PDB file as gemmi writes it, atoms N, CA and C in Angstrom:
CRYST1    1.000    1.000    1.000  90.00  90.00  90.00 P 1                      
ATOM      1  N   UNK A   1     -22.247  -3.592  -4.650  1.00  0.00           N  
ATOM      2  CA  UNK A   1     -21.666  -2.509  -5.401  1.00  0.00           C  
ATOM      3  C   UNK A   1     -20.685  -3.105  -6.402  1.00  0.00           C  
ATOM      4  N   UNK A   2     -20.793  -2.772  -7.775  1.00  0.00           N  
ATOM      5  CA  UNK A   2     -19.888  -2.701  -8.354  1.00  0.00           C  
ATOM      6  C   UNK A   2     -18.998  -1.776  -9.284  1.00  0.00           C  
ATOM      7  N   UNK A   3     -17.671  -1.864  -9.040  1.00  0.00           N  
ATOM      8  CA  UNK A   3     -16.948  -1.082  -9.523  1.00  0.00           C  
ATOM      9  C   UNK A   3     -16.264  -1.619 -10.461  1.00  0.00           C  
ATOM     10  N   UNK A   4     -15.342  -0.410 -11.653  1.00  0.00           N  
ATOM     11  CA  UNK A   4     -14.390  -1.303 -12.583  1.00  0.00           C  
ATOM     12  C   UNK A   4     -13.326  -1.653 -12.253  1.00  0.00           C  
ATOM     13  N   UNK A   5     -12.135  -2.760 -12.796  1.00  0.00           N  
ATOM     14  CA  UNK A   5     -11.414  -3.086 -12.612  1.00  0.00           C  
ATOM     15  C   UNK A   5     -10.726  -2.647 -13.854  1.00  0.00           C  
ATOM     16  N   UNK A   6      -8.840  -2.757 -13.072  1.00  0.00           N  
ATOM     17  CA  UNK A   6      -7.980  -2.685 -14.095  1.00  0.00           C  
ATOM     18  C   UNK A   6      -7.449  -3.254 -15.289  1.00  0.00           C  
ATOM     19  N   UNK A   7      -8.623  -4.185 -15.532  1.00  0.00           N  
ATOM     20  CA  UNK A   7      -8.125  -4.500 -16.869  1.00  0.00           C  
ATOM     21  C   UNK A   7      -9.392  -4.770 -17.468  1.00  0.00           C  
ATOM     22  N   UNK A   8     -10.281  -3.683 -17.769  1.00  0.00           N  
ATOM     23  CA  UNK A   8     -11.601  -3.021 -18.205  1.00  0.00           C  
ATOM     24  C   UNK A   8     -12.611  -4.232 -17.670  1.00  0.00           C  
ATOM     25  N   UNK A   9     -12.784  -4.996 -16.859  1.00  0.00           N  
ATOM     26  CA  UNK A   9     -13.656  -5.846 -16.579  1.00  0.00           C  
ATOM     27  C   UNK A   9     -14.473  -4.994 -15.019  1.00  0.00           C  
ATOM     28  N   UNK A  10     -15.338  -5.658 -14.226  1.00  0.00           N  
ATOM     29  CA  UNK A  10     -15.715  -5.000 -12.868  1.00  0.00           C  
ATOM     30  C   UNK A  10     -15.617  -5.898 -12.198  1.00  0.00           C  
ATOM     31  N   UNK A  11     -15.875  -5.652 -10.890  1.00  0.00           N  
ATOM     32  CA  UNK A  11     -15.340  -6.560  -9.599  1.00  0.00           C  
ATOM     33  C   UNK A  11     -17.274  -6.252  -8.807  1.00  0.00           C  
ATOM     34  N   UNK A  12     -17.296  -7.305  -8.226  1.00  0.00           N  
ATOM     35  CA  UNK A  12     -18.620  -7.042  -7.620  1.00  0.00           C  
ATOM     36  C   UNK A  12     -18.101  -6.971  -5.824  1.00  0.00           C  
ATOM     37  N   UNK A  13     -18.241  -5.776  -5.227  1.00  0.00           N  
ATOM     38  CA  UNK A  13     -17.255  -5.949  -3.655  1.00  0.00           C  
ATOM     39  C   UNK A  13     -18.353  -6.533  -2.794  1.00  0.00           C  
ATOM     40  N   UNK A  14     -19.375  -6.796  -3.261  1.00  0.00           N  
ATOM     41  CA  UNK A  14     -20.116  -6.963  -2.612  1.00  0.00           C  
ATOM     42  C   UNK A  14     -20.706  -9.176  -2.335  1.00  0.00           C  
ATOM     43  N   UNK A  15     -19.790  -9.497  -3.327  1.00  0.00           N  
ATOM     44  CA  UNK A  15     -19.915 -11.105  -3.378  1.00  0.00           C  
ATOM     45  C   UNK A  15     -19.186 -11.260  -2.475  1.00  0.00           C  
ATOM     46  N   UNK A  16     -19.678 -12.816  -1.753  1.00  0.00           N  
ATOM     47  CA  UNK A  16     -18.644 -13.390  -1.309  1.00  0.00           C  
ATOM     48  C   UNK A  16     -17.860 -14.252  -1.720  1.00  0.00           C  
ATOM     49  N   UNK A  17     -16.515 -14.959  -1.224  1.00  0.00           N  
ATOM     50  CA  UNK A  17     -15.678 -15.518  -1.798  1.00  0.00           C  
ATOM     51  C   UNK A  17     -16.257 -16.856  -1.575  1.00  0.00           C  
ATOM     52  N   UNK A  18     -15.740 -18.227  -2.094  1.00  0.00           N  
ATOM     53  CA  UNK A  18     -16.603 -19.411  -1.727  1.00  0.00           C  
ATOM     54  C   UNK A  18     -16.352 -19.932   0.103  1.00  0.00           C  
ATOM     55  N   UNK A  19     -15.342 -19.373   0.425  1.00  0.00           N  
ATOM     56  CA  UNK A  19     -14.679 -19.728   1.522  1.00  0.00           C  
ATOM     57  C   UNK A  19     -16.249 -19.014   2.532  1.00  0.00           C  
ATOM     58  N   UNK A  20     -16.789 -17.917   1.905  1.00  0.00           N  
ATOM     59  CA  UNK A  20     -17.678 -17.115   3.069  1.00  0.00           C  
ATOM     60  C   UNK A  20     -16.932 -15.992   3.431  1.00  0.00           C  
ATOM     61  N   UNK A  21     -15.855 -15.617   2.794  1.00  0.00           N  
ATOM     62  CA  UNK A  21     -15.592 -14.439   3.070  1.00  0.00           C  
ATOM     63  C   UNK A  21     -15.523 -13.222   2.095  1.00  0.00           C  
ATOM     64  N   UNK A  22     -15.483 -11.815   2.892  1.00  0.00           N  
ATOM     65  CA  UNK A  22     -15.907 -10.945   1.794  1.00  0.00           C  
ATOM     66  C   UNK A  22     -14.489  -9.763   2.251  1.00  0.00           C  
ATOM     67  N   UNK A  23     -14.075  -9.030   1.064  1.00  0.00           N  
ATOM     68  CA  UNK A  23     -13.254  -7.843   1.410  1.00  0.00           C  
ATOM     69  C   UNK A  23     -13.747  -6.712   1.816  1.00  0.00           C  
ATOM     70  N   UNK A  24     -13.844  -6.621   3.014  1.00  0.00           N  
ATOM     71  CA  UNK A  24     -14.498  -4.791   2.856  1.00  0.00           C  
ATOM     72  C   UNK A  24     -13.906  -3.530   1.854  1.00  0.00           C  
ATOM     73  N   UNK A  25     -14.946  -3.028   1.548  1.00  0.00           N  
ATOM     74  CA  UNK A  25     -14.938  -1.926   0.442  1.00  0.00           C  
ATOM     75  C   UNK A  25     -14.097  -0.713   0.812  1.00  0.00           C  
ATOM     76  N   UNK A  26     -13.910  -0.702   2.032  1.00  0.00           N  
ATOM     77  CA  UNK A  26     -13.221   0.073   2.015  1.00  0.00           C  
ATOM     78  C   UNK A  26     -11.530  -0.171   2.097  1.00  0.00           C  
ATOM     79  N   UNK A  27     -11.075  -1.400   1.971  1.00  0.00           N  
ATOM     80  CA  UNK A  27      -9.753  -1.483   1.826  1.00  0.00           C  
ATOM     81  C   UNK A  27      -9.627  -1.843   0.343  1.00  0.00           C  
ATOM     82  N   UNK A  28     -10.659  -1.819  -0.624  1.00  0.00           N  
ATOM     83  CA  UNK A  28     -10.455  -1.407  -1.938  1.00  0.00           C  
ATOM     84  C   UNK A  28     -10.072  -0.447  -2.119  1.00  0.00           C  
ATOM     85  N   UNK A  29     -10.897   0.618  -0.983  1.00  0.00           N  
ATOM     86  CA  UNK A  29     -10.495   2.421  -1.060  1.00  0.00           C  
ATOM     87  C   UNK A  29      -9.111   2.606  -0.764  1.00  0.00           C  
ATOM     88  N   UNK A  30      -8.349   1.640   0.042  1.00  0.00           N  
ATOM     89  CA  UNK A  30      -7.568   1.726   0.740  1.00  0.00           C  
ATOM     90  C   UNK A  30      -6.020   1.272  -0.245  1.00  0.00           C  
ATOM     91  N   UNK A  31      -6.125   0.299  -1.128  1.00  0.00           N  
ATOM     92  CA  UNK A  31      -5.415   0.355  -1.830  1.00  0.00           C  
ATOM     93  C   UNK A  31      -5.868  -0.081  -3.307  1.00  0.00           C  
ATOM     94  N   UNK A  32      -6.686   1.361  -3.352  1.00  0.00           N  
ATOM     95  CA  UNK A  32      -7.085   1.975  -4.854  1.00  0.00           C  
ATOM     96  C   UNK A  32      -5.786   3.145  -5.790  1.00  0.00           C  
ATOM     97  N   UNK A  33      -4.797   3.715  -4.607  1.00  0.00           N  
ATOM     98  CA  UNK A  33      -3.606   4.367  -4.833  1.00  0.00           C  
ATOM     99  C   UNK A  33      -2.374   3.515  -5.141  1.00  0.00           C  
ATOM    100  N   UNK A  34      -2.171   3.612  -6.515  1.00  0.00           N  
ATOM    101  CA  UNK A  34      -0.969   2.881  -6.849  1.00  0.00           C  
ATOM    102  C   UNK A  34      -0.005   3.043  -6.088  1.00  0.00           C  
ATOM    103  N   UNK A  35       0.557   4.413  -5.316  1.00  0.00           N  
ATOM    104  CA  UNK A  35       1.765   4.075  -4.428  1.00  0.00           C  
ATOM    105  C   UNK A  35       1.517   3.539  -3.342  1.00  0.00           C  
ATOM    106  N   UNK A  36       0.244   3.403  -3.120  1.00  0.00           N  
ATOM    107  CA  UNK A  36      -0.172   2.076  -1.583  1.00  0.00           C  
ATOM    108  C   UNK A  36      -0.053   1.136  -1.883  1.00  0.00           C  
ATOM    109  N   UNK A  37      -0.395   0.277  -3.048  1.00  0.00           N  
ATOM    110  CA  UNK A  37      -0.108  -0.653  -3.567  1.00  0.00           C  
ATOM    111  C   UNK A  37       1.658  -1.295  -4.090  1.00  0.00           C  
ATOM    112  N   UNK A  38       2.319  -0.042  -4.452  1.00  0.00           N  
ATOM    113  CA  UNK A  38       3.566  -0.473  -4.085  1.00  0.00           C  
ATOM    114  C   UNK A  38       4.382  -0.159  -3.108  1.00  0.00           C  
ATOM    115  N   UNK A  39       3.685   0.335  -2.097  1.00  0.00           N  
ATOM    116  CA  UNK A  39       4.774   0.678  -1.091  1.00  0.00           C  
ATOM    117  C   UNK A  39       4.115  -0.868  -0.357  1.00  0.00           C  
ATOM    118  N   UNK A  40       2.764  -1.448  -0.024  1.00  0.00           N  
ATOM    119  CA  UNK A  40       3.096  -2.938   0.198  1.00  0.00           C  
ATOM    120  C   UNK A  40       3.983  -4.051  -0.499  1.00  0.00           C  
ATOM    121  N   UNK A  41       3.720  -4.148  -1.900  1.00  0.00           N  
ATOM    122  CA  UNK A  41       4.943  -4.843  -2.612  1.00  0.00           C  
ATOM    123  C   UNK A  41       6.192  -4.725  -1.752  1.00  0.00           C  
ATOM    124  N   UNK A  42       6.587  -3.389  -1.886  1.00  0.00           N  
ATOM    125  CA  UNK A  42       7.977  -3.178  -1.727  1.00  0.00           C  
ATOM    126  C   UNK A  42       8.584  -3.675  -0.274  1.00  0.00           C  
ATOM    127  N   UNK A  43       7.352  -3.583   0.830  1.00  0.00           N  
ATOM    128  CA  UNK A  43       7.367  -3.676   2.637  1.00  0.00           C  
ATOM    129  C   UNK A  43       7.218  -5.736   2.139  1.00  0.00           C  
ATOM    130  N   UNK A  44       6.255  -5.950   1.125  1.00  0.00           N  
ATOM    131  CA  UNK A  44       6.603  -7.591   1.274  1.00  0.00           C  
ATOM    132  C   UNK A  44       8.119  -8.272   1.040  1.00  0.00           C  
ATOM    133  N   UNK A  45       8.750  -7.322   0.442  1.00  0.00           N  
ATOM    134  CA  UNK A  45      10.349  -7.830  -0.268  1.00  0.00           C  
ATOM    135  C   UNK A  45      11.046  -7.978   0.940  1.00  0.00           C  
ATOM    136  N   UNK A  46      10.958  -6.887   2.451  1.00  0.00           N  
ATOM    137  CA  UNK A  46      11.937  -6.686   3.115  1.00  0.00           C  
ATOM    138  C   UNK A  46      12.088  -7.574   4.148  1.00  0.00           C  
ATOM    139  N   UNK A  47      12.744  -7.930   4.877  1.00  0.00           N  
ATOM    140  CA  UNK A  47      12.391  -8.220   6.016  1.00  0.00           C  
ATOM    141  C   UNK A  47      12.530  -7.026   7.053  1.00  0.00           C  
ATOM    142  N   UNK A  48      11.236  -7.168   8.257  1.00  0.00           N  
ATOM    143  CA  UNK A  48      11.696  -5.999   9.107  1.00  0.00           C  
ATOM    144  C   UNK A  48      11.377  -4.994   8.891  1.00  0.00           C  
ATOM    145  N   UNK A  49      11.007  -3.834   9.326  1.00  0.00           N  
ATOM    146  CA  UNK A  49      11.057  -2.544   9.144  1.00  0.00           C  
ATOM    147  C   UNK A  49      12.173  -2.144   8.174  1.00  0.00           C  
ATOM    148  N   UNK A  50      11.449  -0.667   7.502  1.00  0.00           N  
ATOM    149  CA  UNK A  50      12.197   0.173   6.518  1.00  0.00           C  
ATOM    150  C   UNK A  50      11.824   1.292   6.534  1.00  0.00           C  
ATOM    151  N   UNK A  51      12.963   2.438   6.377  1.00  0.00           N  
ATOM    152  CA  UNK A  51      13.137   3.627   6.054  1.00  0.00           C  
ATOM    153  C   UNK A  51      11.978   4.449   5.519  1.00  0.00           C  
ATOM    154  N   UNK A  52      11.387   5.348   5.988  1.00  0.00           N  
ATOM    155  CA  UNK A  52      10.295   5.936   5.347  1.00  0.00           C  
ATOM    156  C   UNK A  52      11.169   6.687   3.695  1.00  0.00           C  
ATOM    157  N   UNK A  53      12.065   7.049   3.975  1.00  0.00           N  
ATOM    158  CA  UNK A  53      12.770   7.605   2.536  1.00  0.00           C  
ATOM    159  C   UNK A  53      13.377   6.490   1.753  1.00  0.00           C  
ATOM    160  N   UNK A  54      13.716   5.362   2.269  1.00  0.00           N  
ATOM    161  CA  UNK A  54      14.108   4.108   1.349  1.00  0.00           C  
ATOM    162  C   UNK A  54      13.091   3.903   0.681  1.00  0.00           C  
ATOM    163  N   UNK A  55      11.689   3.359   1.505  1.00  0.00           N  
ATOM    164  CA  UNK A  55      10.451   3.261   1.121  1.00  0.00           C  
ATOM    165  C   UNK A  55       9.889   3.910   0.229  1.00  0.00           C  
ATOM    166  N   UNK A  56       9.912   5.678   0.257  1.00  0.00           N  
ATOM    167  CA  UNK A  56       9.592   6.369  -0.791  1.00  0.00           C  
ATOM    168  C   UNK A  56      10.421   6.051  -2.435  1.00  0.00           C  
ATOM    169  N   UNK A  57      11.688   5.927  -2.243  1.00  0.00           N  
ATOM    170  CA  UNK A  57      12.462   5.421  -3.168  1.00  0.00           C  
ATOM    171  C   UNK A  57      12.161   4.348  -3.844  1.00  0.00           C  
ATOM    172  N   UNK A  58      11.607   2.983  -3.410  1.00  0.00           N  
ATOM    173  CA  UNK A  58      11.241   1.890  -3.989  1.00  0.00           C  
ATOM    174  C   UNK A  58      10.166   2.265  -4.629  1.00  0.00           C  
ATOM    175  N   UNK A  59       9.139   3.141  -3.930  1.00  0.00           N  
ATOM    176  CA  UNK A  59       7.681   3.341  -4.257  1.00  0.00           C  
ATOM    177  C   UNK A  59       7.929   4.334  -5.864  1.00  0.00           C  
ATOM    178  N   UNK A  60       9.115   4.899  -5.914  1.00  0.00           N  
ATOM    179  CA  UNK A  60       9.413   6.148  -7.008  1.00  0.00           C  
ATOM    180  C   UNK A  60       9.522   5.142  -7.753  1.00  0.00           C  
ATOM    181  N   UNK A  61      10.401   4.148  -7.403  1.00  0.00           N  
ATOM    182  CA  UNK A  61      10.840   3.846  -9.170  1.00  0.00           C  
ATOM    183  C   UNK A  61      10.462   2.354  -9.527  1.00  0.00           C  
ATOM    184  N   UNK A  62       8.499   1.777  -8.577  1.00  0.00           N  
ATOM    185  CA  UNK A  62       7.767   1.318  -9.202  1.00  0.00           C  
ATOM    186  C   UNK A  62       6.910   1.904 -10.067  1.00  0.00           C  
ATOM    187  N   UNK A  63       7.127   3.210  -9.875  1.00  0.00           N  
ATOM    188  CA  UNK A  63       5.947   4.340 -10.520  1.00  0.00           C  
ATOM    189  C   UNK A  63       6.904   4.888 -11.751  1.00  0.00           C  
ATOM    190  N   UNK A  64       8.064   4.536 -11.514  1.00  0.00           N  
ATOM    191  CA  UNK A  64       8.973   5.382 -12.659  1.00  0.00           C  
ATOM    192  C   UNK A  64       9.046   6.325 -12.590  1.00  0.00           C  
ATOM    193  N   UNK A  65       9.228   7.402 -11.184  1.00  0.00           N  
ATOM    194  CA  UNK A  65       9.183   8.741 -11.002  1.00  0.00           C  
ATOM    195  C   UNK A  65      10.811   9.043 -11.369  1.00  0.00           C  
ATOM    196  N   UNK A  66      11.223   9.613 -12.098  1.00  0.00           N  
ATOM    197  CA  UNK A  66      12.532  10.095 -11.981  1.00  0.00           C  
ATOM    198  C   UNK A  66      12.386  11.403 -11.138  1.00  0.00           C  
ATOM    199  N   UNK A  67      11.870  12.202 -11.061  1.00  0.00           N  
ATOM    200  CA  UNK A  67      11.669  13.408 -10.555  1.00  0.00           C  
ATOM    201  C   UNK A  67      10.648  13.780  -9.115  1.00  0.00           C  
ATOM    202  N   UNK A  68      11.265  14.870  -8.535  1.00  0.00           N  
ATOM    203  CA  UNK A  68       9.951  15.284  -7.570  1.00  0.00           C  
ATOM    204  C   UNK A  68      10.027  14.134  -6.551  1.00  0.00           C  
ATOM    205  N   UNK A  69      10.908  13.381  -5.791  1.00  0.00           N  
ATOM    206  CA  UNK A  69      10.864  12.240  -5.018  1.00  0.00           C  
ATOM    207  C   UNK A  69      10.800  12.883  -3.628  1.00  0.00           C  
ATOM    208  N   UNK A  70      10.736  14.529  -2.939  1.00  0.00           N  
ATOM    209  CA  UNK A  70      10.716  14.942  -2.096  1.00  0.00           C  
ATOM    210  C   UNK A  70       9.184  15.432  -1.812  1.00  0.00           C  
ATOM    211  N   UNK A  71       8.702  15.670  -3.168  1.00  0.00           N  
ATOM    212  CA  UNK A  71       6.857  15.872  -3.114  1.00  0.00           C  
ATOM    213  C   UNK A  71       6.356  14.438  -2.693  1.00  0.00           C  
ATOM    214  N   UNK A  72       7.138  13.475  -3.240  1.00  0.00           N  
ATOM    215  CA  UNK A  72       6.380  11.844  -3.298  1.00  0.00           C  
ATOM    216  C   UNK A  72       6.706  11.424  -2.084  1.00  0.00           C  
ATOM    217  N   UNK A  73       7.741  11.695  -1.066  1.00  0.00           N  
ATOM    218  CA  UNK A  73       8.322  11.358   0.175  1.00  0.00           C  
ATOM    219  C   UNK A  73       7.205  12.273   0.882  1.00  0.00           C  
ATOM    220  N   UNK A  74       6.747  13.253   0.619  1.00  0.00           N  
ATOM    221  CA  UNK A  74       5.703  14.289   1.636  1.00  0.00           C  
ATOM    222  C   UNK A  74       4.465  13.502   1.356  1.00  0.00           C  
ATOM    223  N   UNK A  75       4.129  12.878   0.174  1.00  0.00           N  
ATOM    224  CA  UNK A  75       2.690  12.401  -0.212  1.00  0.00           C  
ATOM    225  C   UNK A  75       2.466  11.202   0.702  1.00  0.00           C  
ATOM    226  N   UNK A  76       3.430  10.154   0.491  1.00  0.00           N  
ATOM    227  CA  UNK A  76       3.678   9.025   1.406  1.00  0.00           C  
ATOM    228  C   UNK A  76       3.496   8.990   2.641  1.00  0.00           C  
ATOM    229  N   UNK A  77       4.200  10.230   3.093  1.00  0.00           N  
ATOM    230  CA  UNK A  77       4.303  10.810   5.087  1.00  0.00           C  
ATOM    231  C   UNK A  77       2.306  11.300   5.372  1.00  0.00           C  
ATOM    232  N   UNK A  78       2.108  11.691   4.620  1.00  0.00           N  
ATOM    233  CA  UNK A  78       1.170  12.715   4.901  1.00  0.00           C  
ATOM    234  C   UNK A  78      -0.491  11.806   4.231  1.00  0.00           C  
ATOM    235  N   UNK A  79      -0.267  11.495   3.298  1.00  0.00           N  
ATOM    236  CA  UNK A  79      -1.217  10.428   2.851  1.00  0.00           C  
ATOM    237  C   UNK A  79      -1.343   9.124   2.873  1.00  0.00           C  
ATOM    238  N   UNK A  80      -0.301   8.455   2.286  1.00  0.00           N  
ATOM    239  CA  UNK A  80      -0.089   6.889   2.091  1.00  0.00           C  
ATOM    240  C   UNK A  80       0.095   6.294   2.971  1.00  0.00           C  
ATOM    241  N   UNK A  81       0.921   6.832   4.274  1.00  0.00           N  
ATOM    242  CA  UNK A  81       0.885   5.778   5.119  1.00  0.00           C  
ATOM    243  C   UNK A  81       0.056   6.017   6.364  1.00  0.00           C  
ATOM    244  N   UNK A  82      -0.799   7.348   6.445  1.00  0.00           N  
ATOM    245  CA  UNK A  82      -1.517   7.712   7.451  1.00  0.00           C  
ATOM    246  C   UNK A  82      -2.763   6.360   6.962  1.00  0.00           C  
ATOM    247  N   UNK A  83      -3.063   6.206   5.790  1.00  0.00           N  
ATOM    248  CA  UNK A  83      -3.837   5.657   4.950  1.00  0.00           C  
ATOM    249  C   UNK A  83      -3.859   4.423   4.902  1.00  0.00           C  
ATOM    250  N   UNK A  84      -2.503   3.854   5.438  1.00  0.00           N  
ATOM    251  CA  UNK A  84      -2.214   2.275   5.098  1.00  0.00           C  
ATOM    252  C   UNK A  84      -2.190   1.880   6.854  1.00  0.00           C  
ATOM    253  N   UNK A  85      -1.998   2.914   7.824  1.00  0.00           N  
ATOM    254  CA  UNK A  85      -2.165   2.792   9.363  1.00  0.00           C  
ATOM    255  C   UNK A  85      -3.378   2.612   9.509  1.00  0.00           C  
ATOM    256  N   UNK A  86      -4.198   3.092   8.960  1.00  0.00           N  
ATOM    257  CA  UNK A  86      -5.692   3.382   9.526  1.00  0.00           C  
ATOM    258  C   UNK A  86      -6.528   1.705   8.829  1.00  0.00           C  
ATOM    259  N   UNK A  87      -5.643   1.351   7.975  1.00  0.00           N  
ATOM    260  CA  UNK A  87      -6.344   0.631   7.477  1.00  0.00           C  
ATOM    261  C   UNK A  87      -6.080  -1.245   7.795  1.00  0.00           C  
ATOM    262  N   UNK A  88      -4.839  -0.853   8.932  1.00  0.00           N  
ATOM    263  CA  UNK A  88      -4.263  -1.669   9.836  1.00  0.00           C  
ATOM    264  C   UNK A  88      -3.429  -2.465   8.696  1.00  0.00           C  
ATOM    265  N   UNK A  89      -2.702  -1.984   7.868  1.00  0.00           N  
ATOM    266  CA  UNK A  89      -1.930  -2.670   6.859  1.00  0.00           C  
ATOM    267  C   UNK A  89      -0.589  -2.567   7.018  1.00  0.00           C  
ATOM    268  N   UNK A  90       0.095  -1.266   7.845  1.00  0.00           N  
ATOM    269  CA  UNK A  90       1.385  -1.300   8.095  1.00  0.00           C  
ATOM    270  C   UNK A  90       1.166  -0.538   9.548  1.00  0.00           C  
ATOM    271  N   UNK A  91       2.570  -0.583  10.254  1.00  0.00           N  
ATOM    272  CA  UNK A  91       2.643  -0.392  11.304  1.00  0.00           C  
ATOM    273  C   UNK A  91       3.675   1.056  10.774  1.00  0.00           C  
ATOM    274  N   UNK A  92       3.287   2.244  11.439  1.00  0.00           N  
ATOM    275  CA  UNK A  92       4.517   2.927  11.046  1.00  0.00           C  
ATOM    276  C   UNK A  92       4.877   4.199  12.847  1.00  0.00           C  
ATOM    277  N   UNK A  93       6.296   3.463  12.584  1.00  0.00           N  
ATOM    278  CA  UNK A  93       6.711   4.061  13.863  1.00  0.00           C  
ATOM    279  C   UNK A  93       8.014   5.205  13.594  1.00  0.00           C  
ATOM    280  N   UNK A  94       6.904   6.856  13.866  1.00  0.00           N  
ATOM    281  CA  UNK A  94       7.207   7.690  13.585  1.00  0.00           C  
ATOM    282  C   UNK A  94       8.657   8.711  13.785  1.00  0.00           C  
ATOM    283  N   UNK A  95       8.748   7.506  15.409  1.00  0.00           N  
ATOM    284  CA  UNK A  95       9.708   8.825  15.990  1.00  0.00           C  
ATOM    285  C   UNK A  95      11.232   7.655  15.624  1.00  0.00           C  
ATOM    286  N   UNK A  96      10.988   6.424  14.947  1.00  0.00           N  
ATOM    287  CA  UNK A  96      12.309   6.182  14.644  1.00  0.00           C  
ATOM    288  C   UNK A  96      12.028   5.816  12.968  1.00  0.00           C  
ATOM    289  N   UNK A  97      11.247   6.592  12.350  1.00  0.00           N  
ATOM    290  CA  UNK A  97      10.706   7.402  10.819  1.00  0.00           C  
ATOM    291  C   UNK A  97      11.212   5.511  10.115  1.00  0.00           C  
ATOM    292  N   UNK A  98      10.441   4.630  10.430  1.00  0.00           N  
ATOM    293  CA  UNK A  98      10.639   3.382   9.598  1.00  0.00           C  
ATOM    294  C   UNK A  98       8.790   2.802   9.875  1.00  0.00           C  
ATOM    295  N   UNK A  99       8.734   1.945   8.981  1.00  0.00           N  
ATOM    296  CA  UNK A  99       7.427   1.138   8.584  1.00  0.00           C  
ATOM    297  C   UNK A  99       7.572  -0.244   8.728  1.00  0.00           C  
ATOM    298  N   UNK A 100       6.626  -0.883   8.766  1.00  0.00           N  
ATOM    299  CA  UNK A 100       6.743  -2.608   8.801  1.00  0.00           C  
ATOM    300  C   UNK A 100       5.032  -3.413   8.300  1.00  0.00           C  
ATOM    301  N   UNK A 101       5.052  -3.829   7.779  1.00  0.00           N  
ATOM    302  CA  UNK A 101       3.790  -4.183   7.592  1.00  0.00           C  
ATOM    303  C   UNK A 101       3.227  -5.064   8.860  1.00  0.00           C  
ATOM    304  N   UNK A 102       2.252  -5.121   9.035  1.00  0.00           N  
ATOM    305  CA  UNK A 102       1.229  -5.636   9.734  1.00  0.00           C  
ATOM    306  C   UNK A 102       1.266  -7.398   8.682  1.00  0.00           C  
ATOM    307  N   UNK A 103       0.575  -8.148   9.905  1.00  0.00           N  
ATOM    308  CA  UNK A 103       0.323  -9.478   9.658  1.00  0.00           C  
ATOM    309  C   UNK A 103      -0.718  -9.622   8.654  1.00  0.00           C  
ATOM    310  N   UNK A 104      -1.415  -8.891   8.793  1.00  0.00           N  
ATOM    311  CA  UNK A 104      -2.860  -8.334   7.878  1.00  0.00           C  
ATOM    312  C   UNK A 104      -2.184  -7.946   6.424  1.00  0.00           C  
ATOM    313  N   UNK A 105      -1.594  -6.840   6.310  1.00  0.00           N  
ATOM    314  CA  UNK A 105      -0.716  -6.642   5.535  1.00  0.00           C  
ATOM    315  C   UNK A 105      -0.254  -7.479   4.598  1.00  0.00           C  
ATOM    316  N   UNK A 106       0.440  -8.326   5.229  1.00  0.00           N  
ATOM    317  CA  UNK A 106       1.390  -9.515   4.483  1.00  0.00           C  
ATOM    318  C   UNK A 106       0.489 -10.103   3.959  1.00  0.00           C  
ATOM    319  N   UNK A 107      -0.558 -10.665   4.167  1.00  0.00           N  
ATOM    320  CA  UNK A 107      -1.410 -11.663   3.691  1.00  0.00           C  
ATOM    321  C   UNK A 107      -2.114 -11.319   2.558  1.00  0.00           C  
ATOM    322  N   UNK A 108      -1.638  -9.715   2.137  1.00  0.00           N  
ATOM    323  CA  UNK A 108      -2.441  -9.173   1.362  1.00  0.00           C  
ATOM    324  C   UNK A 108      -1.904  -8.754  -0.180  1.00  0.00           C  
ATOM    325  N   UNK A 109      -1.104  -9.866  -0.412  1.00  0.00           N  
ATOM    326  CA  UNK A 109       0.622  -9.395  -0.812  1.00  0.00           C  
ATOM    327  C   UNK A 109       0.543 -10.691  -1.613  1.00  0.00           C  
ATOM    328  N   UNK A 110       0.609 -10.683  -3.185  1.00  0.00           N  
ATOM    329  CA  UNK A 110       1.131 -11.959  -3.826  1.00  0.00           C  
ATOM    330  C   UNK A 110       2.285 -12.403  -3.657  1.00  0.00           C  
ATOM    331  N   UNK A 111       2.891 -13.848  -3.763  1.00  0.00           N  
ATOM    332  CA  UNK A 111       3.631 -13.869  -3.262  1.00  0.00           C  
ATOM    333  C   UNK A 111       4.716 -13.387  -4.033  1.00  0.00           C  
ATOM    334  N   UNK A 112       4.739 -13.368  -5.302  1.00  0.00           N  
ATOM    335  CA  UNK A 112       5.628 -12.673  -6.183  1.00  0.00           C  
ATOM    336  C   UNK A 112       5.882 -11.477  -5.753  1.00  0.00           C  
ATOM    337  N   UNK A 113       5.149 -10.342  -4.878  1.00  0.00           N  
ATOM    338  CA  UNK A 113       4.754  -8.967  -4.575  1.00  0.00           C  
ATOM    339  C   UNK A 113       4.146  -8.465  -5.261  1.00  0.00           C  
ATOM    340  N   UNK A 114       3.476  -8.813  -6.515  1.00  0.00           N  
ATOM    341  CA  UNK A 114       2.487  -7.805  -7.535  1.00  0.00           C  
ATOM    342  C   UNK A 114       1.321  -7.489  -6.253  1.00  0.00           C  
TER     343      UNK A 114                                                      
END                                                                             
C-alpha cells in the first residue's frame, strides 16, 4: 500500500526496511493525528510521567492553539490517548490522570523530538 506523505512525496508501508523490518500500517493510522504526534514529542522531553492537562498544554501550543484548550484536553482524554494506549505507545494511568510513554514509544521519537 501506498500512501502520501507530508512533504508531497509517498511512503510505500508495505516495504521493508534493509534491517528486515517493516512498520505496521496501522501505527501509521496511529500517529497520522498531529496531536499524537506531539503529545509523543512532548512525553519524549519529560522524564517520568505527566499531567494529562500539562500534556494537553504542550500538545496546544505545538499546534498553536491559543483557544478552546478544554475541547483539546476532552479530544486528548477521549481520543488521543485511548489511541496512543491501544497502540501500546503510552501508558496512561487514569485514576492518578498522568501518562508516560511506553519503551515502544520512546524508540519512536527523534531524538531531537520532531
Amino acid at each position: 500500500m501506498t500512501v502520501s506523505s507530508d512533504d508531497g512525496g509517498t511512503v510505500d508501508l508495505d516495504a521493508q526496511r534493509a534491517d528486515g523490518l517493516s512498520v505496521p500500517p496501522a501505527l501509521f493510522d496511529t500517529l497520522s493525528a498531529p496531536a499524537r504526534r506531539h503529545a509523543m514529542a512532548a512525553l519524549s522531553k519529560t522524564p517520568g510521567p505527566i499531567g494529562v492537562s500539562d500534556l494537553t498544554g504542550r500538545v496546544a501550543d505545538r499546534l498553536e492553539r491559543e483557544t478552546g484548550h478544554r475541547a483539546l484536553e476532552i479530544e486528548v482524554r477521549h481520543v488521543h490517548l485511548p489511541a496512543l494506549s491501544d497502540a501500546g505507545l503510552v501508558e496512561w494511568h487514569q485514576a492518578e490522570d498522568v501518562v508516560d510513554s511506553t519503551a515502544r514509544g520512546a524508540s519512536l521519537v527523534a531524538p531531537d523530538g520532531q
